[in-house]
Tab-separated table of C-alpha atoms in Angstrom:
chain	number	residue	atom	x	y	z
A	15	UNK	CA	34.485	-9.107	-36.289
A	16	UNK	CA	32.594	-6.443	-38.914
A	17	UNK	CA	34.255	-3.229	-38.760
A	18	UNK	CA	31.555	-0.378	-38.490
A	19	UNK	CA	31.732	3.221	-38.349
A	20	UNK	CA	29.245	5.673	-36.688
A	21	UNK	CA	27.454	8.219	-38.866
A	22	UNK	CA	25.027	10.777	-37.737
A	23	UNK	CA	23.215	10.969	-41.027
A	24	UNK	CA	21.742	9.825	-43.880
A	25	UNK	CA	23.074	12.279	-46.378
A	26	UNK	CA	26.659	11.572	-47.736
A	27	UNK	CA	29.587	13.407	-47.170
A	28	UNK	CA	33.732	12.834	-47.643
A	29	UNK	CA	33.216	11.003	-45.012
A	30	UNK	CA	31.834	8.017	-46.806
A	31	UNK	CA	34.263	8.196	-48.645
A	32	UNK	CA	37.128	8.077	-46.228
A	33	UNK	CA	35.407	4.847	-44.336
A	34	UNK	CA	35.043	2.904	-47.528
A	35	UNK	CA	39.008	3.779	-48.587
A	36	UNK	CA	39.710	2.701	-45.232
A	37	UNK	CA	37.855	-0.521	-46.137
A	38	UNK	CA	35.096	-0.287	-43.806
A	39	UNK	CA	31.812	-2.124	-45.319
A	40	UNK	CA	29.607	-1.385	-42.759
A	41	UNK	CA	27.204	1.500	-41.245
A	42	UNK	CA	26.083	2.147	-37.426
A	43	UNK	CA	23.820	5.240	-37.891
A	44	UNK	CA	22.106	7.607	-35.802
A	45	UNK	CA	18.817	8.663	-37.990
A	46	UNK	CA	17.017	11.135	-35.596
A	47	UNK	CA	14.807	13.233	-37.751
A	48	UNK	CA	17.000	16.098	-36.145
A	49	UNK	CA	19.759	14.849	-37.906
A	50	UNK	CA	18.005	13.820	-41.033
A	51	UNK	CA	15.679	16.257	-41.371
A	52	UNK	CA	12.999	13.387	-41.991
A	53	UNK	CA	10.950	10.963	-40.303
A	54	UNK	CA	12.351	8.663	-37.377
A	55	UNK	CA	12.849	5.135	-38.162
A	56	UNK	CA	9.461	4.097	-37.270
A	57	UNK	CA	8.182	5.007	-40.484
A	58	UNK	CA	9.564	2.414	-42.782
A	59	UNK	CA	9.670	4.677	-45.805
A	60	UNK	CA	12.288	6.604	-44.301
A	61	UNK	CA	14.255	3.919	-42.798
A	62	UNK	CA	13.965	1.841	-46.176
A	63	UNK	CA	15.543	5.112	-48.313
A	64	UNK	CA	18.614	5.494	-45.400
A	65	UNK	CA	19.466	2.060	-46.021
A	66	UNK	CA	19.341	2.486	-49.940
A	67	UNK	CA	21.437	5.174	-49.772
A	68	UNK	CA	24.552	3.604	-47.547
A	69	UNK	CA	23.892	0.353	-50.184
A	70	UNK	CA	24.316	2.777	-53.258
A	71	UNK	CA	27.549	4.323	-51.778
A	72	UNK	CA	29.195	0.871	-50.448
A	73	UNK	CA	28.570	0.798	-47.008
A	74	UNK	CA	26.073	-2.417	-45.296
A	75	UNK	CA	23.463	-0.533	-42.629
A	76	UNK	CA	23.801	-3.115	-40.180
A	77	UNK	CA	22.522	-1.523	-36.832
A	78	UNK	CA	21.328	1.955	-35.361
A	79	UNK	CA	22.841	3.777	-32.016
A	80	UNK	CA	21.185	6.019	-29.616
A	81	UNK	CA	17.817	7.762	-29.293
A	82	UNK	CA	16.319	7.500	-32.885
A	83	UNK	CA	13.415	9.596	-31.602
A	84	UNK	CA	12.511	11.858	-28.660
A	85	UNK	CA	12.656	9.152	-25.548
A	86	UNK	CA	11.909	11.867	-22.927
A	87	UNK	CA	8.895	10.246	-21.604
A	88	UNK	CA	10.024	6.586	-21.674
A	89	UNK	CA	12.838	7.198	-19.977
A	90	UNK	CA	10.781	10.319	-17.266
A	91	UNK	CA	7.983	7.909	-17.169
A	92	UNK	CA	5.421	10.583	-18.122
A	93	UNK	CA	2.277	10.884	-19.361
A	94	UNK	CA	2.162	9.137	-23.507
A	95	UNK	CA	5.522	6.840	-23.174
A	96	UNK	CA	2.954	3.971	-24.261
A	97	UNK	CA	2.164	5.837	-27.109
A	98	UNK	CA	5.885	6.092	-28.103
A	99	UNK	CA	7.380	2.635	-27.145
A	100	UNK	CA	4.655	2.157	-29.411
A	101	UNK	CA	6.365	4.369	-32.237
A	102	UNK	CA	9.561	2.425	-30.935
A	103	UNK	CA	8.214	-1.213	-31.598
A	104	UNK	CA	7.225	0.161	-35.309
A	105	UNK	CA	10.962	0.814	-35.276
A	106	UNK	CA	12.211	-2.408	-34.061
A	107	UNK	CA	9.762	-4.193	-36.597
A	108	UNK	CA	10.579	-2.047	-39.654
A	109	UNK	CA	14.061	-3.002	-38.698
A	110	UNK	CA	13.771	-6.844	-38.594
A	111	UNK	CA	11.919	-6.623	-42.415
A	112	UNK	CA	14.810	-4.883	-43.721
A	113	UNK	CA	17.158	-7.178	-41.946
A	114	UNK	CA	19.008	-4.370	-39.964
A	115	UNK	CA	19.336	-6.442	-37.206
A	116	UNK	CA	21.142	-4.477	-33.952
A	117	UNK	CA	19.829	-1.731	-32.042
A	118	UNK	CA	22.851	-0.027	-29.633
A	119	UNK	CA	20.620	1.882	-27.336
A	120	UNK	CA	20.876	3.482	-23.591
A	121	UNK	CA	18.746	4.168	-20.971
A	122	UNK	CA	20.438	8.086	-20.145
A	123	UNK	CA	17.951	10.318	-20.028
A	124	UNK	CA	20.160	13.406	-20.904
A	125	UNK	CA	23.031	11.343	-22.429
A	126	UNK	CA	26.324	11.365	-22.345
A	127	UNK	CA	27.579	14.086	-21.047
A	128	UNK	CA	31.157	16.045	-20.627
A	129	UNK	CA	32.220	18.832	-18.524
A	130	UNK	CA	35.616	19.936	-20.999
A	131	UNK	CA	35.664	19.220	-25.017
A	132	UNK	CA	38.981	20.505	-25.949
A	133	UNK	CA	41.478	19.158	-23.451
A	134	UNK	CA	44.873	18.595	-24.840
A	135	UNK	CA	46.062	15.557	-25.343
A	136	UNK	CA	49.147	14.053	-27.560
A	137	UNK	CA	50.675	16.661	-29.821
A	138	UNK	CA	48.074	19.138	-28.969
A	139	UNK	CA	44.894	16.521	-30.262
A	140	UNK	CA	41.719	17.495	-28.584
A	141	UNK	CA	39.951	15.450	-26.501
A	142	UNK	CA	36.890	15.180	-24.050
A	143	UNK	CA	37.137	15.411	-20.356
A	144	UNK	CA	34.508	15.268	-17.475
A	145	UNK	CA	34.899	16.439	-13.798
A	146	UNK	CA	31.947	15.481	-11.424
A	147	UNK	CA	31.995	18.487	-9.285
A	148	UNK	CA	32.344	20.752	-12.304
A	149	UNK	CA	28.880	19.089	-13.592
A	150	UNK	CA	27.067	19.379	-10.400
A	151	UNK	CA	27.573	23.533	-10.748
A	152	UNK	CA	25.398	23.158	-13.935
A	153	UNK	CA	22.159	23.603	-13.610
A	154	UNK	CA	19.532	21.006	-14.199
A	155	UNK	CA	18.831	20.740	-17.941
A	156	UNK	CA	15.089	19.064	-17.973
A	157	UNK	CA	14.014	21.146	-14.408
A	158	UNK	CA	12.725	17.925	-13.602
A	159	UNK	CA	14.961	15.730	-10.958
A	160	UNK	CA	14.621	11.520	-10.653
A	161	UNK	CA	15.925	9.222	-8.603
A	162	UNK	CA	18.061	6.080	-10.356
A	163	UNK	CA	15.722	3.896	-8.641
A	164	UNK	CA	12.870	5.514	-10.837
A	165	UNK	CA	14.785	5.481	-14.309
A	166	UNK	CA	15.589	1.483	-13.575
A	167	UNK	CA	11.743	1.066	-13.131
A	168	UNK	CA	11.086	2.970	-16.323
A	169	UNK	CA	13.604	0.675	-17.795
A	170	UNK	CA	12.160	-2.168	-16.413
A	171	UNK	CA	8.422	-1.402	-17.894
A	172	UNK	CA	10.265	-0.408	-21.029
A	173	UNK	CA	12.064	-3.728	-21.728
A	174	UNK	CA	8.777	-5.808	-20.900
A	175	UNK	CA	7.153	-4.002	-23.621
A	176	UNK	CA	9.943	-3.661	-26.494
A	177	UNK	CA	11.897	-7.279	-26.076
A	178	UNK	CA	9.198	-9.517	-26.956
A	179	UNK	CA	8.992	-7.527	-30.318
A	180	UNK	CA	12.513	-7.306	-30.827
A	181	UNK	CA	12.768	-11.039	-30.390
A	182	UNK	CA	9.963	-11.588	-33.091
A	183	UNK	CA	11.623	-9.419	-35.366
A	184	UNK	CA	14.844	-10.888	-34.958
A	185	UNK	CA	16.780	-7.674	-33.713
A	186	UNK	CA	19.224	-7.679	-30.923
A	187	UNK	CA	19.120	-4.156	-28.635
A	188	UNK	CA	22.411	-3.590	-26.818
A	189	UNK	CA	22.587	-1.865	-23.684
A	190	UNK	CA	25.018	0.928	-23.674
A	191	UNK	CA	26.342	1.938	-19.964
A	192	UNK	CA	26.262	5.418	-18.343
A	193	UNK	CA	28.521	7.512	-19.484
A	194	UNK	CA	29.916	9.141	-17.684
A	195	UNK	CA	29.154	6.536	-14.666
A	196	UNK	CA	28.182	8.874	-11.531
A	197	UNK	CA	25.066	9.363	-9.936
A	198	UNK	CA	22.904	11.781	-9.415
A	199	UNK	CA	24.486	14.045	-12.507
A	200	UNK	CA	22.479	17.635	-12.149
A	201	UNK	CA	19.601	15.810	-10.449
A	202	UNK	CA	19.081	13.294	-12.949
A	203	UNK	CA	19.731	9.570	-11.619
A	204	UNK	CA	21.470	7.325	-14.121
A	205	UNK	CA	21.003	3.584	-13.385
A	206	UNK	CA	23.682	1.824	-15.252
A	207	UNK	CA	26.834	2.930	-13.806
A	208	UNK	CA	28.763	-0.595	-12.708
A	209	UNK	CA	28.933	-4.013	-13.333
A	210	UNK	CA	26.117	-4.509	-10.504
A	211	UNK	CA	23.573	-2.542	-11.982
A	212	UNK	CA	24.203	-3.433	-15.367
A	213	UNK	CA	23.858	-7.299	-13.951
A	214	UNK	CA	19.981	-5.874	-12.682
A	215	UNK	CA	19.220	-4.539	-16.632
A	216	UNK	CA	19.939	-7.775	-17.595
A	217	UNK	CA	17.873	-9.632	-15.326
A	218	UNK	CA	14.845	-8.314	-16.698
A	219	UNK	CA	14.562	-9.980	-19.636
A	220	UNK	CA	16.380	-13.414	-20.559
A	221	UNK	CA	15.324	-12.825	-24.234
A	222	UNK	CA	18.005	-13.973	-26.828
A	223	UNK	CA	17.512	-10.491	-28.136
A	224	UNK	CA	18.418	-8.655	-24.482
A	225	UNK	CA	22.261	-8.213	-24.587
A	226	UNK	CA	24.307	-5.389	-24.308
A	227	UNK	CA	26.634	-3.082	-26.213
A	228	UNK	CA	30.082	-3.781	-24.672
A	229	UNK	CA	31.314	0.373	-24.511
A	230	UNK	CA	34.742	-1.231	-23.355
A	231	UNK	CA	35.899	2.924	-22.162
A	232	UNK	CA	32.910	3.306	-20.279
A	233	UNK	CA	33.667	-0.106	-18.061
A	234	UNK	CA	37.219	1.584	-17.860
A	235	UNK	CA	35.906	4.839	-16.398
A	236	UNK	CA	34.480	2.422	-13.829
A	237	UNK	CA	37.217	1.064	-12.783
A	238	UNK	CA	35.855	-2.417	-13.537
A	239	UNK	CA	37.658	-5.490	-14.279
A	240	UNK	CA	36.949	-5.381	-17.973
A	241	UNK	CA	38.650	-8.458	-19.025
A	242	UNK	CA	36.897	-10.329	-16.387
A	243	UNK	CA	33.702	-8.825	-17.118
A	244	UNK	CA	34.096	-9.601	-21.246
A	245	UNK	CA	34.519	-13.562	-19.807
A	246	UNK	CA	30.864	-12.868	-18.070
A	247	UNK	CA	28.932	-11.128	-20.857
A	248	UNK	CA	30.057	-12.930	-23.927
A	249	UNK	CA	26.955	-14.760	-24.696
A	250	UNK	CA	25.178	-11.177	-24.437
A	251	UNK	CA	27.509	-9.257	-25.725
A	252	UNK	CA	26.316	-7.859	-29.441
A	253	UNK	CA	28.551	-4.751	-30.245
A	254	UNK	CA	32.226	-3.577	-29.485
A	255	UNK	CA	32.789	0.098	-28.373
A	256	UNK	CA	36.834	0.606	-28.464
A	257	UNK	CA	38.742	3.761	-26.854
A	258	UNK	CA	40.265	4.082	-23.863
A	259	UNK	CA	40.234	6.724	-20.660
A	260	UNK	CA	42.917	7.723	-18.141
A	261	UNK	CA	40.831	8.581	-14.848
A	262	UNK	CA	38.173	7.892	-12.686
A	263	UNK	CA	34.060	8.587	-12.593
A	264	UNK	CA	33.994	11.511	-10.990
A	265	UNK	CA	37.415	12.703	-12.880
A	266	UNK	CA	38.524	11.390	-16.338
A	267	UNK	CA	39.529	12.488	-19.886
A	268	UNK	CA	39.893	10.339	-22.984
A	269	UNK	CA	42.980	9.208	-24.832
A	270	UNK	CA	44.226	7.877	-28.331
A	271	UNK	CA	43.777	4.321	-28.698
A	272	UNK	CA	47.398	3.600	-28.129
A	273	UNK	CA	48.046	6.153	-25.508
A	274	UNK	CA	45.791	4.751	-22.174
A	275	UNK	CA	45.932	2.234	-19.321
A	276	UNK	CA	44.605	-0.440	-21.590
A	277	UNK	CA	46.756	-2.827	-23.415
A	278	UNK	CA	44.679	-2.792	-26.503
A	279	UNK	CA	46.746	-6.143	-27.991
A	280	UNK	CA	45.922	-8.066	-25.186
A	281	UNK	CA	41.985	-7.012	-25.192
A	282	UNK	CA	41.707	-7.525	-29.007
A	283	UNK	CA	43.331	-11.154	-27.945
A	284	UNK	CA	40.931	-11.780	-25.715
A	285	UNK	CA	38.388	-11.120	-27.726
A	286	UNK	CA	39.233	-13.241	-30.380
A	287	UNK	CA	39.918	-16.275	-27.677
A	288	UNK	CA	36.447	-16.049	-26.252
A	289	UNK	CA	34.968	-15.859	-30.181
A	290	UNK	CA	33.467	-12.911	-30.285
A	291	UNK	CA	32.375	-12.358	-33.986
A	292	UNK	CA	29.964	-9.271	-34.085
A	293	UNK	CA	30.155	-5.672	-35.247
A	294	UNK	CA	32.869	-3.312	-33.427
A	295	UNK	CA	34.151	0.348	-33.919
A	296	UNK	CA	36.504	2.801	-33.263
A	297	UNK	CA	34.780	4.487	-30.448
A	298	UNK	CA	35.495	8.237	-29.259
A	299	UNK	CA	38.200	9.624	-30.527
A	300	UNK	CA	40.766	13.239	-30.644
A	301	UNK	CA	40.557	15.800	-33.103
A	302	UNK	CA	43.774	16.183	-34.637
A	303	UNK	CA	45.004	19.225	-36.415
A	304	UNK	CA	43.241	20.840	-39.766
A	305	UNK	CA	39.664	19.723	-38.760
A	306	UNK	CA	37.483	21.557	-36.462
A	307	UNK	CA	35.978	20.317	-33.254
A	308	UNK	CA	32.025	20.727	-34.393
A	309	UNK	CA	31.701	16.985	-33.148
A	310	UNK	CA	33.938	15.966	-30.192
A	311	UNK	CA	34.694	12.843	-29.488
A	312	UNK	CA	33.770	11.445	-33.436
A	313	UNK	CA	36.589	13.683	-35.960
A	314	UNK	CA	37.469	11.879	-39.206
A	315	UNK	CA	41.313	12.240	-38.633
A	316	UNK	CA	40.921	10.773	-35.479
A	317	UNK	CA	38.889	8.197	-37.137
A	318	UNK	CA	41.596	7.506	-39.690
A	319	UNK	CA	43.816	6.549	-36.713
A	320	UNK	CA	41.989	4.628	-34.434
A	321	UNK	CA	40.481	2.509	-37.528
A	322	UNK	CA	44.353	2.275	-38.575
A	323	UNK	CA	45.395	0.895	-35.564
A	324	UNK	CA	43.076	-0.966	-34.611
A	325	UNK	CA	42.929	-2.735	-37.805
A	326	UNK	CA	46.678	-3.549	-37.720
A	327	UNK	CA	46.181	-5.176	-34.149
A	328	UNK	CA	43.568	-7.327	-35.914
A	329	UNK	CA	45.767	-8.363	-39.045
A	330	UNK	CA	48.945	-9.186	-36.647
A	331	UNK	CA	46.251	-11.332	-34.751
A	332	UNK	CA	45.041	-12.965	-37.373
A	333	UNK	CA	41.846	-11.873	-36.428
A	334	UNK	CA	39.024	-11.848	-39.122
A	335	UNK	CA	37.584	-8.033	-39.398
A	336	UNK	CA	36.134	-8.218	-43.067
C-alpha cells in the first residue's frame, strides 16, 4: 500500500513538512484554481508546475481528489457540460502524460456536507457530525432541486464521455460515495448512497479504468457490510479512504481511528489478504488541541495520529506501506 496524504494546495506549508517526517512519499491533491489561485488542471502548464513543486519538496503527486474545476453543469445537466467534460478530458489526458495516474472523484453535486463541525469527541478533540432533519431546515443552496434519478443520468452521459479517455490515457477515476448517504439532502438528490446504487455506477462502464475509491467511513455510515463489500470490489477498487463513524445516515458523527465500531486490525488484515496494493490515507480526522478548526475533518495533529496509528497496524502486519 502507498501512504498518501491529502493537500488542498499547491503552495507549501509546515505541513509538507510534517507528512514527509512522518515518512509519507506521496501527494493526493485538490488543485481547484480556488485553492491555487491558478489554472485548473486542464491546462497542463499548471498541472506540470504542481507536480514540480511536491517533487522538489519530497513528496510523489500520484493522484487528484474532488472537483478540480466548477462541475455544476455536469453534474445539473445544464446548458455547456459538453463544453466542460471537454475541459475535464484535457485534464484526464494532461494527467496520463505526466504519469499521475488516479483521479478520486464524486458525483455530489453540493458535496459533502455536515450539519455540526465542532462536536466533542475524546478529550475534548473536535469532530464533524451530521443530523438529517437538521439539514432539511437549511435552505436549498443552488435554488435549483433534482431528483437522484436525474443526477445518475447525468452520471451516466458523463462516464460515456470521460472513460474512454481515461482508459487511453492510462488513468484510473475512483468513485467516491455520498457522503453523507441520504436522499433528497435540501432538494438535491444524491445517487450513490448504498451498495445498490453504487453496483448501478459501476455498470456503466466495464472500462479497466472505471473503479471506485473505497471511502471505507462512508460504507460505515451506511450501515453496509464493509468487509463483505471489500471481497466484491477488489478488482475495482483503486484508493483507500480510512476513518471511522459511530451512527447512522440520517444521524452520525465521526471518531478517532481507534475509537469507532470498526476493528481497524482486522480491516487492515483483510486488506492485505485480498492483495490490495494501491494508494490509501488517513481519511477525516479530529482537531486536537493548539490548532484551530479552519478545516474540519483534515487538522495536522489529527493527521499525526491517524497516520501514526495506522502505520503501526501496518508494521505489526507486516504489511508493505512504503
Amino acid at each position: 500500500m502507498k501512504f498518501s496524504h491529502l493537500f488542498f494546495s499547491n503552495q507549501p506549508d509546515v505541513t509538507w513538512q510534517l507528512v514527509r517526517q512522518m515518512g509519507v512519499k506521496y501527494a493526493i491533491a485538490k488543485l481547484a484554481p480556488e485553492l491555487t489561485g491558478q489554472l485548473p488542471p486542464y491546462d497542463i502548464d499548471s498541472l506540470r508546475t504542481a507536480q514540480d513543486t511536491f517533487a522538489e519538496h519530497g513528496l510523489e503527486l500520484i493522484g487528484l481528489e474532488g472537483d478540480q474545476m466548477d462541475m455544476h453543469r455536469i453534474k445539473l445537466g445544464l446548458a455547456g457540460r459538453d463544453e466542460d467534460i471537454d475541459h475535464y478530458c484535457q485534464m484526464l489526458e494532461n494527467m496520463g502524460q505526466l504519469h499521475i495516474r488516479l483521479l478520486c472523484y464524486n458525483f455530489m453535486v453540493t458535496g459533502w456536507h455536515r450539519t455540526r463541525l465542532d462536536q466533542q469527541e475524546r478529550g475534548g478533540a473536535l469532530v464533524t457530525a451530521f443530523d438529517y432533519e437538521q439539514a432539511q431546515q437549511s435552505p436549498n443552496p443552488l435554488g435549483v432541486t433534482i431528483s437522484a434519478e436525474q443526477v445518475f443520468d447525468n452520471y451516466h452521459y458523463f462516464i460515456e464521455r470521460v472513460m474512454p479517455v481515461a482508459e487511453q490515457a492510462g488513468v484510473k477515476m475512483g468513485l467516491h460515495p455520498d457522503d453523507p448517504p441520504v436522499s433528497p439532502l435540501q432538494g438535491i438528490g444524491r445517487a450513490f448512497t448504498n451498495a445498490t446504487e453504487i453496483r448501478r455506477a459501476l455498470a456503466v462502464s466495464g472500462s479497466p479504468s472505471h473503479g471506485l475509491t473505497f471511502c471505507q467511513g462512508t460504507y460505515t455510515t451506511m450501515q453496509e457490510d464493509v468487509a463483505a463489500l471489500v471481497r466484491e470490489w477488489i478488482p475495482r477498487i483503486f484508493f483507500l479512504h480510512l476513518r471511522d463513524v459511530v451512527g447512522s445516515p440520517a444521524r452520525f458523527h465521526e471518531t478517532f481511528h481507534d475509537n469507532g465500531p470498526t476493528d481497524m486490525v482486522s480491516r487492515l488484515a483483510l486488506y492485505q489478504e485480498i492483495g490490495y496494493d494501491g494508494p490509501v490515507r488517513s481519511d477525516h480526522v479530529p482537531t486536537m488541541a493548539g490548532e484551530t478548526n479552519h478545516r474540519p475533518g483534515y487538522g495536522m495533529y489529527g493527521n499525526l495520529f491517524g497516520i501514526g496509528y495506522l502505520k503501526g497496524i501496518m508494521e505489526a502486519l507486516a504489511i508493505d506501506f512504503t
